[in-house]
């Protein structure tokens, strides 16, 4: 039996003796990586040449020249894993010839992985080069229209001061949304027949304000309430009108986030709390909602990031925010670099929050894995 098994494993169906070879993509990956590396290097050299030639004398000449050198160096850097990949593949072939199949497979896998590293590194470099070429299009028209450094520096002070209003609107609205959204979520889950009308009302509110675009709500609140001369509400300043409109809109989204978190709490905890004599309200307050809030913190932060971005929409009702200030500069000087400043300011406050949300999600996943 042992001889029979040995014969079958040493002689494949094809009739050729098994030398330990097996089909793998190492050579294919390395060949593709070599082609992509050559194309990327050519693209970066071409881009760098255009940068140096087309740049105007002065600071931009130095900046663009540095970018050109950086692009070429980055593309050359992708050759390092490629060379390691070829060396590993060659060592794998030598190990195979020596009869060490396991070592050969390990080395060829390492070679293929190095090839994938080169491919993955070349892609962002190529995209960056294409973006630089886009900036150089039409005799620097894109760069001078959107990224005029001198004009960006000129408008930065006024735009930053106005951006403080965006932050005030966002933070104030978020505080109201946290409370009002929770109220709506609990209303949507009101128990029993007595709570049915409340559930219908909360559901209608959520459906309407999730369906209507934020800019429509802001416009109706900012112009409609004063036209209707609604007591108290018609006397709100543009900033408070913006806060009120964003609160109405995002409370609907946050209510659904809260509701999902509350629904995720196991029913046995509610039963245990009620069996101990807690009322429905106290059960929600002391048992369910605290746990639900911890679970929905990441999606809540995602909604608040969206709210922060939507503060740029309040310009339509006359609120002096960063976008309003940037439009003033753009219309006076026929240049949109001030609007780019607004975009950069939003990026500056949004990316740290996004990374914080990612950390929270990773921590939550790790905690769940530890709990089994």
PDB file of C-alpha atoms in Angstrom, residues 64-352:
ATOM      1  CA  UNK A  64       7.431  72.504  -8.051  1.00  0.00           C
ATOM      2  CA  UNK A  65      11.043  71.472  -8.564  1.00  0.00           C
ATOM      3  CA  UNK A  66      11.004  69.811  -5.141  1.00  0.00           C
ATOM      4  CA  UNK A  67       7.761  68.038  -6.038  1.00  0.00           C
ATOM      5  CA  UNK A  68       9.326  66.819  -9.278  1.00  0.00           C
ATOM      6  CA  UNK A  69      12.348  65.377  -7.465  1.00  0.00           C
ATOM      7  CA  UNK A  70      10.094  63.791  -4.840  1.00  0.00           C
ATOM      8  CA  UNK A  71       7.945  62.079  -7.475  1.00  0.00           C
ATOM      9  CA  UNK A  72      10.968  60.590  -9.223  1.00  0.00           C
ATOM     10  CA  UNK A  73      12.494  59.430  -5.926  1.00  0.00           C
ATOM     11  CA  UNK A  74       9.231  57.815  -4.870  1.00  0.00           C
ATOM     12  CA  UNK A  75       8.947  55.966  -8.158  1.00  0.00           C
ATOM     13  CA  UNK A  76      12.563  54.796  -7.863  1.00  0.00           C
ATOM     14  CA  UNK A  77      11.796  53.639  -4.321  1.00  0.00           C
ATOM     15  CA  UNK A  78       9.278  51.124  -5.663  1.00  0.00           C
ATOM     16  CA  UNK A  79      12.203  49.288  -7.288  1.00  0.00           C
ATOM     17  CA  UNK A  80      13.463  48.170  -3.870  1.00  0.00           C
ATOM     18  CA  UNK A  81      10.725  45.589  -3.174  1.00  0.00           C
ATOM     19  CA  UNK A  82      10.844  44.598  -6.859  1.00  0.00           C
ATOM     20  CA  UNK A  83      14.543  43.734  -6.631  1.00  0.00           C
ATOM     21  CA  UNK A  84      13.905  41.841  -3.394  1.00  0.00           C
ATOM     22  CA  UNK A  85      11.131  39.950  -5.166  1.00  0.00           C
ATOM     23  CA  UNK A  86      13.416  38.830  -8.012  1.00  0.00           C
ATOM     24  CA  UNK A  87      16.094  37.767  -5.526  1.00  0.00           C
ATOM     25  CA  UNK A  88      13.529  35.767  -3.536  1.00  0.00           C
ATOM     26  CA  UNK A  89      12.203  34.125  -6.696  1.00  0.00           C
ATOM     27  CA  UNK A  90      15.725  33.215  -7.807  1.00  0.00           C
ATOM     28  CA  UNK A  91      16.467  31.756  -4.382  1.00  0.00           C
ATOM     29  CA  UNK A  92      13.228  29.816  -4.587  1.00  0.00           C
ATOM     30  CA  UNK A  93      14.275  28.262  -7.889  1.00  0.00           C
ATOM     31  CA  UNK A  94      17.618  27.282  -6.375  1.00  0.00           C
ATOM     32  CA  UNK A  95      15.873  25.728  -3.373  1.00  0.00           C
ATOM     33  CA  UNK A  96      13.613  23.799  -5.735  1.00  0.00           C
ATOM     34  CA  UNK A  97      16.577  22.462  -7.690  1.00  0.00           C
ATOM     35  CA  UNK A  98      18.109  21.395  -4.390  1.00  0.00           C
ATOM     36  CA  UNK A  99      14.953  19.450  -3.573  1.00  0.00           C
ATOM     37  CA  UNK A 100      13.750  21.716  -0.788  1.00  0.00           C
ATOM     38  CA  UNK A 101      10.144  22.232  -1.941  1.00  0.00           C
ATOM     39  CA  UNK A 102       8.886  23.858   1.255  1.00  0.00           C
ATOM     40  CA  UNK A 103      11.631  26.480   1.266  1.00  0.00           C
ATOM     41  CA  UNK A 104      11.058  27.070  -2.446  1.00  0.00           C
ATOM     42  CA  UNK A 105       7.391  27.778  -1.922  1.00  0.00           C
ATOM     43  CA  UNK A 106       8.133  30.129   0.963  1.00  0.00           C
ATOM     44  CA  UNK A 107      10.666  32.109  -1.061  1.00  0.00           C
ATOM     45  CA  UNK A 108       8.478  32.323  -4.142  1.00  0.00           C
ATOM     46  CA  UNK A 109       5.582  33.500  -2.019  1.00  0.00           C
ATOM     47  CA  UNK A 110       7.852  36.202  -0.613  1.00  0.00           C
ATOM     48  CA  UNK A 111       8.832  37.165  -4.154  1.00  0.00           C
ATOM     49  CA  UNK A 112       5.210  37.440  -5.277  1.00  0.00           C
ATOM     50  CA  UNK A 113       4.383  39.518  -2.220  1.00  0.00           C
ATOM     51  CA  UNK A 114       7.238  41.911  -3.025  1.00  0.00           C
ATOM     52  CA  UNK A 115       5.860  42.253  -6.532  1.00  0.00           C
ATOM     53  CA  UNK A 116       2.445  43.173  -5.145  1.00  0.00           C
ATOM     54  CA  UNK A 117       4.107  45.771  -2.918  1.00  0.00           C
ATOM     55  CA  UNK A 118       5.621  47.393  -6.000  1.00  0.00           C
ATOM     56  CA  UNK A 119       2.271  47.337  -7.791  1.00  0.00           C
ATOM     57  CA  UNK A 120       0.451  48.802  -4.803  1.00  0.00           C
ATOM     58  CA  UNK A 121       3.074  51.522  -4.293  1.00  0.00           C
ATOM     59  CA  UNK A 122       3.124  52.519  -7.956  1.00  0.00           C
ATOM     60  CA  UNK A 123      -0.606  53.190  -8.126  1.00  0.00           C
ATOM     61  CA  UNK A 124      -0.777  56.211  -5.754  1.00  0.00           C
ATOM     62  CA  UNK A 125       2.410  57.646  -7.290  1.00  0.00           C
ATOM     63  CA  UNK A 126       0.843  57.426 -10.740  1.00  0.00           C
ATOM     64  CA  UNK A 127      -2.363  59.050  -9.500  1.00  0.00           C
ATOM     65  CA  UNK A 128      -0.348  61.868  -7.922  1.00  0.00           C
ATOM     66  CA  UNK A 129       1.547  62.390 -11.173  1.00  0.00           C
ATOM     67  CA  UNK A 130      -1.690  62.567 -13.159  1.00  0.00           C
ATOM     68  CA  UNK A 131      -3.050  65.107 -10.669  1.00  0.00           C
ATOM     69  CA  UNK A 132       0.063  67.238 -11.082  1.00  0.00           C
ATOM     70  CA  UNK A 133      -0.355  67.071 -14.868  1.00  0.00           C
ATOM     71  CA  UNK A 134      -3.956  68.179 -14.378  1.00  0.00           C
ATOM     72  CA  UNK A 135      -2.741  71.215 -12.457  1.00  0.00           C
ATOM     73  CA  UNK A 136      -0.377  72.057 -15.303  1.00  0.00           C
ATOM     74  CA  UNK A 137      -3.100  71.803 -17.950  1.00  0.00           C
ATOM     75  CA  UNK A 138      -3.961  74.836 -20.061  1.00  0.00           C
ATOM     76  CA  UNK A 139      -0.871  76.782 -19.094  1.00  0.00           C
ATOM     77  CA  UNK A 140      -1.324  76.495 -15.314  1.00  0.00           C
ATOM     78  CA  UNK A 141      -4.985  77.536 -15.548  1.00  0.00           C
ATOM     79  CA  UNK A 142      -6.139  74.953 -12.998  1.00  0.00           C
ATOM     80  CA  UNK A 143      -3.363  75.767 -10.555  1.00  0.00           C
ATOM     81  CA  UNK A 144      -3.865  79.529 -10.757  1.00  0.00           C
ATOM     82  CA  UNK A 145      -7.651  79.226 -10.464  1.00  0.00           C
ATOM     83  CA  UNK A 146      -7.845  76.855  -7.507  1.00  0.00           C
ATOM     84  CA  UNK A 147      -4.399  76.858  -5.864  1.00  0.00           C
ATOM     85  CA  UNK A 148      -3.026  80.388  -6.120  1.00  0.00           C
ATOM     86  CA  UNK A 149      -0.878  80.436  -2.974  1.00  0.00           C
ATOM     87  CA  UNK A 150      -0.657  84.213  -2.728  1.00  0.00           C
ATOM     88  CA  UNK A 151      -4.426  84.594  -3.018  1.00  0.00           C
ATOM     89  CA  UNK A 152      -5.026  81.747  -0.566  1.00  0.00           C
ATOM     90  CA  UNK A 153      -2.790  83.510   1.961  1.00  0.00           C
ATOM     91  CA  UNK A 154      -4.627  86.786   1.344  1.00  0.00           C
ATOM     92  CA  UNK A 155      -8.070  85.297   2.033  1.00  0.00           C
ATOM     93  CA  UNK A 156      -7.012  82.935   4.846  1.00  0.00           C
ATOM     94  CA  UNK A 157      -7.532  85.420   7.686  1.00  0.00           C
ATOM     95  CA  UNK A 158     -11.094  86.473   6.838  1.00  0.00           C
ATOM     96  CA  UNK A 159     -12.155  82.972   5.811  1.00  0.00           C
ATOM     97  CA  UNK A 160     -10.782  81.483   9.048  1.00  0.00           C
ATOM     98  CA  UNK A 161     -12.639  84.039  11.162  1.00  0.00           C
ATOM     99  CA  UNK A 162     -15.869  83.235   9.341  1.00  0.00           C
ATOM    100  CA  UNK A 163     -15.135  79.520   9.721  1.00  0.00           C
ATOM    101  CA  UNK A 164     -15.543  79.982  13.470  1.00  0.00           C
ATOM    102  CA  UNK A 165     -19.265  80.471  12.770  1.00  0.00           C
ATOM    103  CA  UNK A 166     -19.358  77.093  11.026  1.00  0.00           C
ATOM    104  CA  UNK A 167     -17.868  75.475  14.110  1.00  0.00           C
ATOM    105  CA  UNK A 168     -20.297  77.257  16.445  1.00  0.00           C
ATOM    106  CA  UNK A 169     -23.270  76.195  14.317  1.00  0.00           C
ATOM    107  CA  UNK A 170     -22.046  72.604  14.117  1.00  0.00           C
ATOM    108  CA  UNK A 171     -21.292  72.172  17.832  1.00  0.00           C
ATOM    109  CA  UNK A 172     -24.539  73.828  18.971  1.00  0.00           C
ATOM    110  CA  UNK A 173     -26.629  71.800  16.545  1.00  0.00           C
ATOM    111  CA  UNK A 174     -24.896  68.597  17.607  1.00  0.00           C
ATOM    112  CA  UNK A 175     -25.823  69.204  21.247  1.00  0.00           C
ATOM    113  CA  UNK A 176     -29.480  69.714  20.331  1.00  0.00           C
ATOM    114  CA  UNK A 177     -29.431  66.715  17.986  1.00  0.00           C
ATOM    115  CA  UNK A 178     -28.071  64.413  20.701  1.00  0.00           C
ATOM    116  CA  UNK A 179     -31.046  65.201  22.933  1.00  0.00           C
ATOM    117  CA  UNK A 180     -33.826  65.584  20.373  1.00  0.00           C
ATOM    118  CA  UNK A 181     -32.705  62.520  18.397  1.00  0.00           C
ATOM    119  CA  UNK A 182     -32.853  60.382  21.548  1.00  0.00           C
ATOM    120  CA  UNK A 183     -36.358  61.639  22.301  1.00  0.00           C
ATOM    121  CA  UNK A 184     -37.513  60.696  18.808  1.00  0.00           C
ATOM    122  CA  UNK A 185     -35.867  57.279  19.023  1.00  0.00           C
ATOM    123  CA  UNK A 186     -37.596  56.486  22.314  1.00  0.00           C
ATOM    124  CA  UNK A 187     -40.875  57.776  20.894  1.00  0.00           C
ATOM    125  CA  UNK A 188     -40.496  55.424  17.931  1.00  0.00           C
ATOM    126  CA  UNK A 189     -40.236  52.527  20.388  1.00  0.00           C
ATOM    127  CA  UNK A 190     -43.067  53.564  22.722  1.00  0.00           C
ATOM    128  CA  UNK A 191     -44.698  50.319  23.944  1.00  0.00           C
ATOM    129  CA  UNK A 192     -48.298  49.191  23.867  1.00  0.00           C
ATOM    130  CA  UNK A 193     -51.432  50.447  22.222  1.00  0.00           C
ATOM    131  CA  UNK A 194     -51.166  53.743  24.077  1.00  0.00           C
ATOM    132  CA  UNK A 195     -47.826  54.387  22.439  1.00  0.00           C
ATOM    133  CA  UNK A 196     -49.022  53.636  18.895  1.00  0.00           C
ATOM    134  CA  UNK A 197     -49.937  57.259  18.009  1.00  0.00           C
ATOM    135  CA  UNK A 198     -46.589  58.426  19.363  1.00  0.00           C
ATOM    136  CA  UNK A 199     -44.793  55.796  17.266  1.00  0.00           C
ATOM    137  CA  UNK A 200     -46.695  56.930  14.163  1.00  0.00           C
ATOM    138  CA  UNK A 201     -45.853  60.568  14.813  1.00  0.00           C
ATOM    139  CA  UNK A 202     -42.139  59.851  15.393  1.00  0.00           C
ATOM    140  CA  UNK A 203     -41.987  57.613  12.324  1.00  0.00           C
ATOM    141  CA  UNK A 204     -43.596  60.296  10.162  1.00  0.00           C
ATOM    142  CA  UNK A 205     -41.098  62.866  11.397  1.00  0.00           C
ATOM    143  CA  UNK A 206     -38.139  60.596  10.643  1.00  0.00           C
ATOM    144  CA  UNK A 207     -39.428  59.675   7.191  1.00  0.00           C
ATOM    145  CA  UNK A 208     -40.046  63.291   6.188  1.00  0.00           C
ATOM    146  CA  UNK A 209     -36.800  64.819   7.377  1.00  0.00           C
ATOM    147  CA  UNK A 210     -34.681  61.980   6.046  1.00  0.00           C
ATOM    148  CA  UNK A 211     -36.301  62.429   2.655  1.00  0.00           C
ATOM    149  CA  UNK A 212     -36.045  66.220   2.345  1.00  0.00           C
ATOM    150  CA  UNK A 213     -32.567  67.556   1.454  1.00  0.00           C
ATOM    151  CA  UNK A 214     -30.865  69.654   4.112  1.00  0.00           C
ATOM    152  CA  UNK A 215     -30.625  72.683   1.846  1.00  0.00           C
ATOM    153  CA  UNK A 216     -34.415  72.700   1.370  1.00  0.00           C
ATOM    154  CA  UNK A 217     -35.008  72.585   5.125  1.00  0.00           C
ATOM    155  CA  UNK A 218     -32.501  75.409   5.683  1.00  0.00           C
ATOM    156  CA  UNK A 219     -34.155  77.526   2.979  1.00  0.00           C
ATOM    157  CA  UNK A 220     -37.678  76.948   4.323  1.00  0.00           C
ATOM    158  CA  UNK A 221     -36.635  77.734   7.890  1.00  0.00           C
ATOM    159  CA  UNK A 222     -34.486  80.723   6.964  1.00  0.00           C
ATOM    160  CA  UNK A 223     -36.990  82.404   4.640  1.00  0.00           C
ATOM    161  CA  UNK A 224     -40.311  80.652   5.237  1.00  0.00           C
ATOM    162  CA  UNK A 225     -40.672  81.246   8.964  1.00  0.00           C
ATOM    163  CA  UNK A 226     -40.025  85.020   8.720  1.00  0.00           C
ATOM    164  CA  UNK A 227     -42.462  85.285   5.801  1.00  0.00           C
ATOM    165  CA  UNK A 228     -45.099  83.428   7.809  1.00  0.00           C
ATOM    166  CA  UNK A 229     -44.323  85.669  10.786  1.00  0.00           C
ATOM    167  CA  UNK A 230     -44.335  82.700  13.160  1.00  0.00           C
ATOM    168  CA  UNK A 231     -44.016  83.958  16.740  1.00  0.00           C
ATOM    169  CA  UNK A 232     -40.530  83.569  18.247  1.00  0.00           C
ATOM    170  CA  UNK A 233     -39.256  81.453  15.341  1.00  0.00           C
ATOM    171  CA  UNK A 234     -39.550  84.290  12.827  1.00  0.00           C
ATOM    172  CA  UNK A 235     -37.330  86.458  15.010  1.00  0.00           C
ATOM    173  CA  UNK A 236     -34.353  84.086  14.941  1.00  0.00           C
ATOM    174  CA  UNK A 237     -31.074  85.374  13.572  1.00  0.00           C
ATOM    175  CA  UNK A 238     -29.647  83.630  10.468  1.00  0.00           C
ATOM    176  CA  UNK A 239     -27.234  81.679  12.675  1.00  0.00           C
ATOM    177  CA  UNK A 240     -29.963  80.357  14.955  1.00  0.00           C
ATOM    178  CA  UNK A 241     -32.144  79.610  11.963  1.00  0.00           C
ATOM    179  CA  UNK A 242     -29.302  77.515  10.567  1.00  0.00           C
ATOM    180  CA  UNK A 243     -28.903  75.688  13.894  1.00  0.00           C
ATOM    181  CA  UNK A 244     -32.647  75.040  14.060  1.00  0.00           C
ATOM    182  CA  UNK A 245     -32.788  73.698  10.488  1.00  0.00           C
ATOM    183  CA  UNK A 246     -29.798  71.400  10.916  1.00  0.00           C
ATOM    184  CA  UNK A 247     -31.215  70.143  14.214  1.00  0.00           C
ATOM    185  CA  UNK A 248     -34.493  69.233  12.524  1.00  0.00           C
ATOM    186  CA  UNK A 249     -32.728  67.366   9.729  1.00  0.00           C
ATOM    187  CA  UNK A 250     -30.044  65.493  11.620  1.00  0.00           C
ATOM    188  CA  UNK A 251     -32.258  64.544  14.542  1.00  0.00           C
ATOM    189  CA  UNK A 252     -34.071  62.230  12.131  1.00  0.00           C
ATOM    190  CA  UNK A 253     -30.814  60.492  11.165  1.00  0.00           C
ATOM    191  CA  UNK A 254     -29.517  60.296  14.723  1.00  0.00           C
ATOM    192  CA  UNK A 255     -32.855  58.944  15.954  1.00  0.00           C
ATOM    193  CA  UNK A 256     -32.413  55.931  13.689  1.00  0.00           C
ATOM    194  CA  UNK A 257     -28.885  55.429  14.977  1.00  0.00           C
ATOM    195  CA  UNK A 258     -30.152  55.526  18.561  1.00  0.00           C
ATOM    196  CA  UNK A 259     -32.997  53.153  17.701  1.00  0.00           C
ATOM    197  CA  UNK A 260     -30.581  50.645  16.177  1.00  0.00           C
ATOM    198  CA  UNK A 261     -28.435  50.800  19.314  1.00  0.00           C
ATOM    199  CA  UNK A 262     -31.404  50.369  21.630  1.00  0.00           C
ATOM    200  CA  UNK A 263     -32.693  47.428  19.582  1.00  0.00           C
ATOM    201  CA  UNK A 264     -29.279  45.749  19.822  1.00  0.00           C
ATOM    202  CA  UNK A 265     -29.571  45.437  23.625  1.00  0.00           C
ATOM    203  CA  UNK A 266     -30.701  41.927  24.464  1.00  0.00           C
ATOM    204  CA  UNK A 267     -34.311  41.662  25.607  1.00  0.00           C
ATOM    205  CA  UNK A 268     -33.249  39.720  28.713  1.00  0.00           C
ATOM    206  CA  UNK A 269     -31.721  42.868  30.200  1.00  0.00           C
ATOM    207  CA  UNK A 270     -35.013  44.704  29.844  1.00  0.00           C
ATOM    208  CA  UNK A 271     -36.848  41.756  31.387  1.00  0.00           C
ATOM    209  CA  UNK A 272     -34.396  41.602  34.273  1.00  0.00           C
ATOM    210  CA  UNK A 273     -34.739  45.321  34.939  1.00  0.00           C
ATOM    211  CA  UNK A 274     -38.528  45.161  34.857  1.00  0.00           C
ATOM    212  CA  UNK A 275     -38.542  42.115  37.160  1.00  0.00           C
ATOM    213  CA  UNK A 276     -36.567  44.160  39.686  1.00  0.00           C
ATOM    214  CA  UNK A 277     -39.375  46.712  39.773  1.00  0.00           C
ATOM    215  CA  UNK A 278     -37.975  49.344  37.435  1.00  0.00           C
ATOM    216  CA  UNK A 279     -40.497  51.166  35.315  1.00  0.00           C
ATOM    217  CA  UNK A 280     -40.174  51.330  31.537  1.00  0.00           C
ATOM    218  CA  UNK A 281     -38.743  54.834  31.763  1.00  0.00           C
ATOM    219  CA  UNK A 282     -36.156  53.912  34.392  1.00  0.00           C
ATOM    220  CA  UNK A 283     -35.240  50.771  32.467  1.00  0.00           C
ATOM    221  CA  UNK A 284     -34.500  52.847  29.406  1.00  0.00           C
ATOM    222  CA  UNK A 285     -32.662  55.484  31.412  1.00  0.00           C
ATOM    223  CA  UNK A 286     -30.457  53.333  33.620  1.00  0.00           C
ATOM    224  CA  UNK A 287     -30.089  50.052  31.698  1.00  0.00           C
ATOM    225  CA  UNK A 288     -30.743  50.304  27.968  1.00  0.00           C
ATOM    226  CA  UNK A 289     -29.765  53.796  26.819  1.00  0.00           C
ATOM    227  CA  UNK A 290     -26.273  53.905  28.463  1.00  0.00           C
ATOM    228  CA  UNK A 291     -25.291  50.644  26.769  1.00  0.00           C
ATOM    229  CA  UNK A 292     -26.845  51.685  23.477  1.00  0.00           C
ATOM    230  CA  UNK A 293     -25.031  55.008  23.512  1.00  0.00           C
ATOM    231  CA  UNK A 294     -21.653  53.301  23.851  1.00  0.00           C
ATOM    232  CA  UNK A 295     -22.450  51.034  20.926  1.00  0.00           C
ATOM    233  CA  UNK A 296     -23.588  53.808  18.575  1.00  0.00           C
ATOM    234  CA  UNK A 297     -20.826  56.321  19.326  1.00  0.00           C
ATOM    235  CA  UNK A 298     -18.938  55.668  16.039  1.00  0.00           C
ATOM    236  CA  UNK A 299     -21.989  56.078  13.751  1.00  0.00           C
ATOM    237  CA  UNK A 300     -23.040  59.132  15.760  1.00  0.00           C
ATOM    238  CA  UNK A 301     -19.680  60.732  15.075  1.00  0.00           C
ATOM    239  CA  UNK A 302     -20.087  59.913  11.378  1.00  0.00           C
ATOM    240  CA  UNK A 303     -23.413  61.758  11.326  1.00  0.00           C
ATOM    241  CA  UNK A 304     -21.843  64.729  13.078  1.00  0.00           C
ATOM    242  CA  UNK A 305     -19.083  64.856  10.479  1.00  0.00           C
ATOM    243  CA  UNK A 306     -21.803  65.116   7.864  1.00  0.00           C
ATOM    244  CA  UNK A 307     -23.485  67.852   9.891  1.00  0.00           C
ATOM    245  CA  UNK A 308     -20.258  69.822  10.021  1.00  0.00           C
ATOM    246  CA  UNK A 309     -19.959  69.705   6.251  1.00  0.00           C
ATOM    247  CA  UNK A 310     -23.575  70.771   5.806  1.00  0.00           C
ATOM    248  CA  UNK A 311     -22.894  73.971   7.721  1.00  0.00           C
ATOM    249  CA  UNK A 312     -21.572  75.289   4.392  1.00  0.00           C
ATOM    250  CA  UNK A 313     -25.166  75.212   3.127  1.00  0.00           C
ATOM    251  CA  UNK A 314     -26.267  77.937   5.546  1.00  0.00           C
ATOM    252  CA  UNK A 315     -24.828  80.535   3.203  1.00  0.00           C
ATOM    253  CA  UNK A 316     -28.112  80.490   1.264  1.00  0.00           C
ATOM    254  CA  UNK A 317     -29.954  82.229   4.126  1.00  0.00           C
ATOM    255  CA  UNK A 318     -27.352  84.928   4.643  1.00  0.00           C
ATOM    256  CA  UNK A 319     -25.358  83.432   7.490  1.00  0.00           C
ATOM    257  CA  UNK A 320     -21.814  84.772   7.343  1.00  0.00           C
ATOM    258  CA  UNK A 321     -19.818  81.573   7.319  1.00  0.00           C
ATOM    259  CA  UNK A 322     -16.542  80.578   5.665  1.00  0.00           C
ATOM    260  CA  UNK A 323     -18.166  79.766   2.331  1.00  0.00           C
ATOM    261  CA  UNK A 324     -19.939  83.127   2.245  1.00  0.00           C
ATOM    262  CA  UNK A 325     -16.650  84.918   2.878  1.00  0.00           C
ATOM    263  CA  UNK A 326     -14.888  82.824   0.242  1.00  0.00           C
ATOM    264  CA  UNK A 327     -17.574  83.591  -2.347  1.00  0.00           C
ATOM    265  CA  UNK A 328     -17.098  87.290  -1.694  1.00  0.00           C
ATOM    266  CA  UNK A 329     -13.393  86.999  -2.449  1.00  0.00           C
ATOM    267  CA  UNK A 330     -14.059  84.816  -5.478  1.00  0.00           C
ATOM    268  CA  UNK A 331     -16.557  87.256  -6.987  1.00  0.00           C
ATOM    269  CA  UNK A 332     -14.316  90.260  -6.363  1.00  0.00           C
ATOM    270  CA  UNK A 333     -11.102  88.768  -7.737  1.00  0.00           C
ATOM    271  CA  UNK A 334     -12.455  86.099 -10.148  1.00  0.00           C
ATOM    272  CA  UNK A 335     -10.402  83.401  -8.455  1.00  0.00           C
ATOM    273  CA  UNK A 336     -11.585  80.338  -6.534  1.00  0.00           C
ATOM    274  CA  UNK A 337      -8.519  79.800  -4.371  1.00  0.00           C
ATOM    275  CA  UNK A 338     -10.424  81.214  -1.382  1.00  0.00           C
ATOM    276  CA  UNK A 339     -12.981  78.417  -1.765  1.00  0.00           C
ATOM    277  CA  UNK A 340     -10.099  75.953  -1.731  1.00  0.00           C
ATOM    278  CA  UNK A 341      -9.130  77.443   1.641  1.00  0.00           C
ATOM    279  CA  UNK A 342     -12.620  76.592   2.926  1.00  0.00           C
ATOM    280  CA  UNK A 343     -12.225  73.027   1.679  1.00  0.00           C
ATOM    281  CA  UNK A 344      -8.860  72.715   3.415  1.00  0.00           C
ATOM    282  CA  UNK A 345     -10.311  73.996   6.690  1.00  0.00           C
ATOM    283  CA  UNK A 346     -13.092  71.396   6.567  1.00  0.00           C
ATOM    284  CA  UNK A 347     -10.511  68.707   5.808  1.00  0.00           C
ATOM    285  CA  UNK A 348      -8.405  69.910   8.726  1.00  0.00           C
ATOM    286  CA  UNK A 349     -11.192  69.371  11.261  1.00  0.00           C
ATOM    287  CA  UNK A 350     -12.778  66.320   9.628  1.00  0.00           C
ATOM    288  CA  UNK A 351      -9.850  63.954   9.086  1.00  0.00           C
ATOM    289  CA  UNK A 352      -8.859  63.754  12.803  1.00  0.00           C
TER     290      UNK A 352
END
